Every structure is written in C-alpha cells, then in structure tokens.
Coordinates of C-alpha atoms in Angstrom, one line a residue:
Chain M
X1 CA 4.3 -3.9 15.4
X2 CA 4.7 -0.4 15.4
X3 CA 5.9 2.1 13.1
X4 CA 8.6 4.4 13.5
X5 CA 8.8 7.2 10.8
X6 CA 12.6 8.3 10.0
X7 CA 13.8 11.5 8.7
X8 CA 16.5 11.9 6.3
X9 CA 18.6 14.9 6.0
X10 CA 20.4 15.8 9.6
X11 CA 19.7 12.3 11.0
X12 CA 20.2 9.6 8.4
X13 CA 22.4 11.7 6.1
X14 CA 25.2 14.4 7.3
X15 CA 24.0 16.7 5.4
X16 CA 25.8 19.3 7.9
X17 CA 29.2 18.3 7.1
X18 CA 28.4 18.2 3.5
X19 CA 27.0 21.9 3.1
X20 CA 30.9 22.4 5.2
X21 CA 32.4 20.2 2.8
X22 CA 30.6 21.7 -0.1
X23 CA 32.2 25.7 1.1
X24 CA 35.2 24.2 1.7
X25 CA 35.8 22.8 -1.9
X26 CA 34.1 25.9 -3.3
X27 CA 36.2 28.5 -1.6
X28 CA 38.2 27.3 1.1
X29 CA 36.0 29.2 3.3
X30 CA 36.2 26.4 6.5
X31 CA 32.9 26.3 8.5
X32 CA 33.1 25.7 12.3
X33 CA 30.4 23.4 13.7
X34 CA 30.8 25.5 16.9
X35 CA 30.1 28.2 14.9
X36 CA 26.4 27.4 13.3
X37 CA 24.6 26.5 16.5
X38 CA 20.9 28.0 16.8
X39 CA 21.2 28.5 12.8
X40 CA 18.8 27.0 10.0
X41 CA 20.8 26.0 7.4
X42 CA 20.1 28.2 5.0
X43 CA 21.6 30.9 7.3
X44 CA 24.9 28.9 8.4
X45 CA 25.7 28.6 4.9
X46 CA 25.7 31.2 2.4
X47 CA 25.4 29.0 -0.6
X48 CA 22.9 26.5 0.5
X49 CA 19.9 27.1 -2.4
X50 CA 22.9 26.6 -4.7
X51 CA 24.0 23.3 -3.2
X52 CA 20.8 21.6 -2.7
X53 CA 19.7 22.3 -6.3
X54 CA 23.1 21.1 -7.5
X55 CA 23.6 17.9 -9.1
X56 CA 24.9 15.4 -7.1
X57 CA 24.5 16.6 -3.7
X58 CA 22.0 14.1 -2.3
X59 CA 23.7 11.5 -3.9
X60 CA 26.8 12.3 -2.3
X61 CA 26.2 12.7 1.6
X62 CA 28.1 11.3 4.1
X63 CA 25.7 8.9 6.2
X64 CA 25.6 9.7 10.1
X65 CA 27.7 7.2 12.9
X66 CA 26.0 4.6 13.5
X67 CA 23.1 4.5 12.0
X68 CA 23.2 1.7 9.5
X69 CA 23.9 -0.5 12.7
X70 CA 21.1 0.9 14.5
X71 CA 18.5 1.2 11.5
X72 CA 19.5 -2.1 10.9
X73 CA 18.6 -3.5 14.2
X74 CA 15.1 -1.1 13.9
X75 CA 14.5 -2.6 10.9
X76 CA 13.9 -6.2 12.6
X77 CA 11.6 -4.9 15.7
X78 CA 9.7 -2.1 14.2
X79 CA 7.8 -1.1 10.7
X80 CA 10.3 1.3 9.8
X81 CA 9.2 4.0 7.3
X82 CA 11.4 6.3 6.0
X83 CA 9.9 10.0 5.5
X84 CA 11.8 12.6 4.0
X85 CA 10.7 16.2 3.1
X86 CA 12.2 16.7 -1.0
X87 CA 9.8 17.7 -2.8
X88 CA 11.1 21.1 -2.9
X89 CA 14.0 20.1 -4.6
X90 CA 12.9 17.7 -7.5
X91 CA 16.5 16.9 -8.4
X92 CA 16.7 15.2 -4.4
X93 CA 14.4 12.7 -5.1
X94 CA 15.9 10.5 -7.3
X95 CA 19.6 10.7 -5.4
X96 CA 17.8 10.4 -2.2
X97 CA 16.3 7.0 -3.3
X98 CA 19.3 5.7 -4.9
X99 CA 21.3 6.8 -1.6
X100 CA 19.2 4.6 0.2
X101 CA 19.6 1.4 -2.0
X102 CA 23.0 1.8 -1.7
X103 CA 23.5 2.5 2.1
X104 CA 20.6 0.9 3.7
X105 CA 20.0 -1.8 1.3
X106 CA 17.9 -3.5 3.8
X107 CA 15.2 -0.6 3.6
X108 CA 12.8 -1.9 0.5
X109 CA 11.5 1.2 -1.6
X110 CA 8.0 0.1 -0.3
X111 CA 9.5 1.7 3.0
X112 CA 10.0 5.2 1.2
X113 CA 8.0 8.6 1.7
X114 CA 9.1 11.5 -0.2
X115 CA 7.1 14.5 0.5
X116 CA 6.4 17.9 1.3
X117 CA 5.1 18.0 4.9
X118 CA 4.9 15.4 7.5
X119 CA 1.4 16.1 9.0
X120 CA -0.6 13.6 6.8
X121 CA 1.9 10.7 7.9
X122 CA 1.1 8.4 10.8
X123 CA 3.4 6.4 12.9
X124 CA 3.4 5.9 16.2
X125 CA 7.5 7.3 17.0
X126 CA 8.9 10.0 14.9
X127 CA 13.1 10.5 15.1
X128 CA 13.4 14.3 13.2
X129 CA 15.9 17.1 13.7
X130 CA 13.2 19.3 13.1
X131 CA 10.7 21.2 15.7
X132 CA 8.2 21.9 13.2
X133 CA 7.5 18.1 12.1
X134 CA 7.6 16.8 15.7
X135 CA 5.0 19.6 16.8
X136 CA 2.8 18.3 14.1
X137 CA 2.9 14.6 15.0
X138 CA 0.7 12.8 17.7
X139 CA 2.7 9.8 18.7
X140 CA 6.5 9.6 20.7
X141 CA 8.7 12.7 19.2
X142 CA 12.3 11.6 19.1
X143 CA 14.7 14.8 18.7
X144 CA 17.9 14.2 16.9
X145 CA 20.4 16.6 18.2
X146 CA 21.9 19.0 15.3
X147 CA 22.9 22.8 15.6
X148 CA 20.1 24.5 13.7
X149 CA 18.0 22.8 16.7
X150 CA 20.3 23.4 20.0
X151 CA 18.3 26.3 21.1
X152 CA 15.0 24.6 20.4
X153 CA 12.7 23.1 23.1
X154 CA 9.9 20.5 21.8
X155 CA 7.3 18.9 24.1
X156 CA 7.0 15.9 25.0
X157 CA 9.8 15.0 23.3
X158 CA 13.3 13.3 24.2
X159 CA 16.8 14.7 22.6
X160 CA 19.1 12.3 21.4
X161 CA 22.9 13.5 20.2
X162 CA 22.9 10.4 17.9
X163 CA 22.1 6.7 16.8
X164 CA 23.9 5.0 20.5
X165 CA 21.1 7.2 22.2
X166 CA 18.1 5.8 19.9
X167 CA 19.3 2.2 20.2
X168 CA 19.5 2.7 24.1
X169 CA 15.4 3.8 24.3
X170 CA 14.1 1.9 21.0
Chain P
X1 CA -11.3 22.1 4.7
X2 CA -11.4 17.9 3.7
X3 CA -8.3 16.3 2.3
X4 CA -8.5 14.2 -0.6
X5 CA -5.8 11.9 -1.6
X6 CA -5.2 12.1 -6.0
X7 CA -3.6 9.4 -7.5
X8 CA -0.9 10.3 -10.6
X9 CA -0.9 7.1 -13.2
X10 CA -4.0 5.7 -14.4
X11 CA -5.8 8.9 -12.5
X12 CA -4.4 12.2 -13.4
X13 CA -1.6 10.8 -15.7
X14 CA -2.8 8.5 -19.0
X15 CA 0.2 5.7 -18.6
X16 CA -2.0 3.5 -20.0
X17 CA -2.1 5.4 -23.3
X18 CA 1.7 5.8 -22.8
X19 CA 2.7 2.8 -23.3
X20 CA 0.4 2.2 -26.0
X21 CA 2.1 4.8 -27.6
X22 CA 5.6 3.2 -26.6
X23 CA 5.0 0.1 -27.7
X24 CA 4.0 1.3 -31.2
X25 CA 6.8 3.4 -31.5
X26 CA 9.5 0.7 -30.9
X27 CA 7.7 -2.2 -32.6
X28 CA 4.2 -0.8 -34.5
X29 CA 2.3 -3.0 -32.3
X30 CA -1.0 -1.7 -32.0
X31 CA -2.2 -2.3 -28.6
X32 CA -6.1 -1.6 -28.4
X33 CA -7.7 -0.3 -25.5
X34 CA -10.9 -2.9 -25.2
X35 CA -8.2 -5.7 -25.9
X36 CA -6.4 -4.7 -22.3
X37 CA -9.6 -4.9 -20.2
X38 CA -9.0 -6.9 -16.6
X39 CA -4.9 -6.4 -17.7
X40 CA -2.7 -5.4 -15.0
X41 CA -0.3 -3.0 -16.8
X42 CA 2.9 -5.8 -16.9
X43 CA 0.4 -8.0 -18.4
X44 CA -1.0 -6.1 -21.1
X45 CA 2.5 -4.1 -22.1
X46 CA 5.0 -7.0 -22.9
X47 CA 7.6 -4.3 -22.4
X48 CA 6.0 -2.6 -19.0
X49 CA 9.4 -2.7 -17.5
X50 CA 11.8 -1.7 -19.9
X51 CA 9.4 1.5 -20.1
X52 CA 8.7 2.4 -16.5
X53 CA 12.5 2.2 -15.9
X54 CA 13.2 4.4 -19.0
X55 CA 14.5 8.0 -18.7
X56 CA 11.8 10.4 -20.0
X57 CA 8.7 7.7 -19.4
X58 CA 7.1 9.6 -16.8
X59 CA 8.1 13.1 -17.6
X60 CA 6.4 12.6 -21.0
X61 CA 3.1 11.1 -20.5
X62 CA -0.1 12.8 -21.6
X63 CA -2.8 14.1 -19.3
X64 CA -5.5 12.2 -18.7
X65 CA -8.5 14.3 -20.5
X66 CA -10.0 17.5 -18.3
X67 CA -8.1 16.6 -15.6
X68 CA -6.4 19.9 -15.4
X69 CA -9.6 22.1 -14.8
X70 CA -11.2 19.7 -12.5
X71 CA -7.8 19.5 -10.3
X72 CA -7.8 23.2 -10.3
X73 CA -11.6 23.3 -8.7
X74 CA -10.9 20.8 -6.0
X75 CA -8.0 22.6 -5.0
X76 CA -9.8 25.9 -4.5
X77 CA -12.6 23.7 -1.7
X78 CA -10.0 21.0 -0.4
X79 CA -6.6 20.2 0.6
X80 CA -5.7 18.1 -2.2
X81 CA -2.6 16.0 -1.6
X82 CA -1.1 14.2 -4.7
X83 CA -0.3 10.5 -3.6
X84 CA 1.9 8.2 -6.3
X85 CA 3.3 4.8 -5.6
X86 CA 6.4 5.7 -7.0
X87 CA 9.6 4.5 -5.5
X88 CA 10.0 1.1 -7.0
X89 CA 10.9 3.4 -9.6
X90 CA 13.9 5.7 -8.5
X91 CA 14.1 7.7 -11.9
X92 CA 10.3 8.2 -12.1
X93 CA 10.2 10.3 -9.0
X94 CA 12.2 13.7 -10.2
X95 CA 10.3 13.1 -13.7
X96 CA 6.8 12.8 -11.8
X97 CA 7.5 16.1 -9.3
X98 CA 8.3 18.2 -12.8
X99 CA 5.6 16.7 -14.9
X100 CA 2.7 18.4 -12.0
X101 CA 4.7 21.2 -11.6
X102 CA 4.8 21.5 -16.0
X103 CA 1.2 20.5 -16.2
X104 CA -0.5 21.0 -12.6
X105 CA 1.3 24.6 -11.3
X106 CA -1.4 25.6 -9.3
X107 CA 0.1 22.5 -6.9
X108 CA 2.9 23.4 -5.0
X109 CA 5.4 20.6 -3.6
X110 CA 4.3 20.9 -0.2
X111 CA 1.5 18.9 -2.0
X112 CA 3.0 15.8 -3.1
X113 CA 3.9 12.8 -1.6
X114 CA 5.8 9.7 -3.2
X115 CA 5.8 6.5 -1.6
X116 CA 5.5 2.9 -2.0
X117 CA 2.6 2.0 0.0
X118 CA -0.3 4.5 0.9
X119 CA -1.8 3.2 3.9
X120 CA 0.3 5.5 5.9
X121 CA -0.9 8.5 4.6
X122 CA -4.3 9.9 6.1
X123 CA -7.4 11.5 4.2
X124 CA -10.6 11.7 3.8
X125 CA -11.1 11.1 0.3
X126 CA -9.2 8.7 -1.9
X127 CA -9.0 8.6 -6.1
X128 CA -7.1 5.7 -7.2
X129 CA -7.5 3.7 -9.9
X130 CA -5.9 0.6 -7.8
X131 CA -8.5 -1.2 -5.8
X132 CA -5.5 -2.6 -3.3
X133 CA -5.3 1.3 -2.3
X134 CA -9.3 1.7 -1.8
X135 CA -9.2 -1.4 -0.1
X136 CA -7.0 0.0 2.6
X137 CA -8.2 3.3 3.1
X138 CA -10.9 3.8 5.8
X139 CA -12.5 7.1 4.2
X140 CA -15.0 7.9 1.1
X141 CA -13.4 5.3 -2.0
X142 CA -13.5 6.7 -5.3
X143 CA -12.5 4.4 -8.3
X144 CA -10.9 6.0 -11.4
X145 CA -12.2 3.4 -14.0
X146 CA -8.8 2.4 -15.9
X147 CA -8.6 -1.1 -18.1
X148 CA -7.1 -3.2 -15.4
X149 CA -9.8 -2.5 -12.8
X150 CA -12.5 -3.1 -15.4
X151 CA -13.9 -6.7 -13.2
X152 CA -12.5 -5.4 -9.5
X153 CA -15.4 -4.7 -6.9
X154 CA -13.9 -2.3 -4.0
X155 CA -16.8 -2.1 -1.2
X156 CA -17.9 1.3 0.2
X157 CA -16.8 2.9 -3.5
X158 CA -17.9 4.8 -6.0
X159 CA -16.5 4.1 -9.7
X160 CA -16.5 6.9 -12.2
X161 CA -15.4 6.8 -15.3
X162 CA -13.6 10.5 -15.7
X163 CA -12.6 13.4 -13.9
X164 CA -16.2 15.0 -14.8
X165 CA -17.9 12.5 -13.2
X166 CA -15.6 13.6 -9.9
X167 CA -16.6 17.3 -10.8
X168 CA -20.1 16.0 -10.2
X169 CA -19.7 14.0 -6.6
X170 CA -17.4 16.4 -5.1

C-alpha cells in the first residue's frame, strides 16, 4: 500500500479565507483573493504573526471543498499520513490535532506528523501547496493550487485547483 | 553531517519519575523504581491515564539527568531531530514543544517532530527507550535503559544506561 503524505494548512484547512476572515472581523479591511496572487501569506496579510499565534485560530479554520469526501475515499486505498509543518507555532499543535478529530474523524492520531520540515519524511506521493517541501521530496509531488503558489513552477510535479482534481489521478 | 533521531519521555524527559511523583502527590503512594522493572508505564502507574491526559503533565516533567549538556554536544556534530510519539495525546503536544524550547533552547522547532508512529521518519541513529521503535528502524539502535525495557532484547542495539554512556559511543 502506498503512502501518501498530506499537508495541512492551504490544502486540508482554508487557512486563506480565514487570515481574510480574520482582517475582516478585525477591521473591516476586505481582502480580495484576486488580489494576493504570487504572495506568501505573511505578505498578503498584514497581521498574519498576530493571527497564527492567536488563540483559537487553528481551531477554528474552515476545511477546504471536498476534501473530507476525497480523504475519506484515500483513507481506504492508501496509508494516508498527515504532515503538517507547526512547530513554529506551539499553540497550533494542540488545535491542529483536535481539528482533525473533529473533521476527519476517520484519520487515527497514529496518522499525525507535526513538524518542522518535511525532508526527513518518506512517502511515496506528497499533496503540498508549498514549492519548498515538494522540491525536497523524492516520490510523486502533487501541487495544490493556492495564490501564494500561482507564479510558482515545481518539477515533476502535477497542479491540482482542488480535492475533484486529486480524486480524478489518486 | 549524520542525523540522529532523540526520543522525549523515558529518553530526554524523566516521565517515569513524573508520575512517581504524581502519584504520591494525589494519594502518598510511594511507587519505587526497582518495583516497576519489566512495567509498561499503564501498568506500573494505576493512574497513567488520568496523568498523561492532564493539563501541565508534560510541561512539568523533570529532565532526565545531564541530558542537557550531552544534547548540546550532539547538536554541534549532528543533525539532531527530536522524535516523540505524541499525538494520542492532543494536549501533550503544545506542552512538549515549550518544555524543549524552556529546557533544550539551543533546538529550534525546525527540529522537532510529533507523531504517532516513527517508522516514517528517516535517520541514521535512533535513541528510544521503546524497543517497538528500534525494532523498526533500519539504522545504528541505541536503547535508553528505562524500567519497562529492563527484559526487552532489540537486535543490532546498543543499551546504555544514561546520556553519558551516549557521550561515550557518539
């Protein structure tokens, strides 16, 4: 069976919408996603260091379409593992565990990876929003479409704009 | 540069003393050490998981003895990566991050990893004071003698009995 390794934040979690939703509730300054393309996030929005060490946030995110359904149906076929860089933000860790219990409470916490970088991880398919982890990792790089990455080119690797995509080559 | 794989409880953390300590507290039940010996930990603590799941558990336990300075010496000739089993317990894993950075600060989070299972994680040196770990890892085994292991054989493995007996191999 082999193992696919699944990011978190930008393809699990819409962490995107919640950094807009976050501004918006702050200051009723409205973010447009036309408007963040080609930025990281902690240039497209001004109070990101704020939010991610805030209480709550990782607890809170919206999860992206689709992909209970599809993780669901991954779950069955593959070793799922899911791998998310949070070390950096202690407070995450928790929240992102709990966040998984509740939404994907067919993922077992056996099937959890917090950590700092990706690069000591092996799988055989890795789904990530970001370059830097797919450059790192050996086996079939999956790029989950998200405006910090439009302007980024990965080799060997396929672009998906979401969870109907992944179920369609997986 | 080799990377070695530390374990936190039984290894660089003394849980093992910690709930010793617990268990005294909330009932003045004396647990001695050479009474625990071939004990896994819910065996020999009758309230193992009342504790693990208790706020402040993790984030409180003592340092296992000269840990520190022999930590701070590996990291200067390897690329130490700290690997805990940690996810079956959601509110350990904030409380485990701050504990290394209080105790360990010379480890920065791109350092850590939390998991449930290790035999994704790649290395060339493993300390781990569970022989399921050793048994799974394909590179040098190093056993962190702890009360629980006190009858396990792991093939290919070297026991020691303290982080100055590492200080001596590595």
């Amino acid at each position: 069976m082999k193992t696919i390794l699944v990011d978190m934040d930008g393809v699990l979690a819409n962490t995107n919408q919640h950094f807009i939703d976050y501004e918006y509730k702050r200051n009723g300054n409205q973010i447009l996603w036309e408007n963040i393309s080609g930025l990281l996030e902690a240039e497209a929005f001004p109070n990101f260091l704020e939010d991610v060490n805030s209480k709550g946030f990782f607890r809170t995110v919206p999860v992206i379409e689709n992909a209970v359904k599809v993780l669901k149906y991954l779950n069955e076929k593959y070793n799922v593992l899911i791998v998310s860089s949070a070390t950096e933000f202690p407070n995450s860790l928790t929240e992102k565990a709990e966040w998984l219990m509740e939404h994907f409470p067919f993922i077992s916490w056996k099937q959890m990876i917090f950590c700092g970088r990706k690069d000591f991880i092996i799988g055989d398919i890795m789904i990530d929003d970001h370059p830097k982890n797919l450059n790192l990792f050996s086996g079939q790089r999956i790029l989950f479409s998200q405006p910090h990455n439009a302007n980024s080119k990965v080799e060997n690797s396929v672009r998906v704009s979401g969870w109907d995509d992944i179920m369609n080559i997986l």
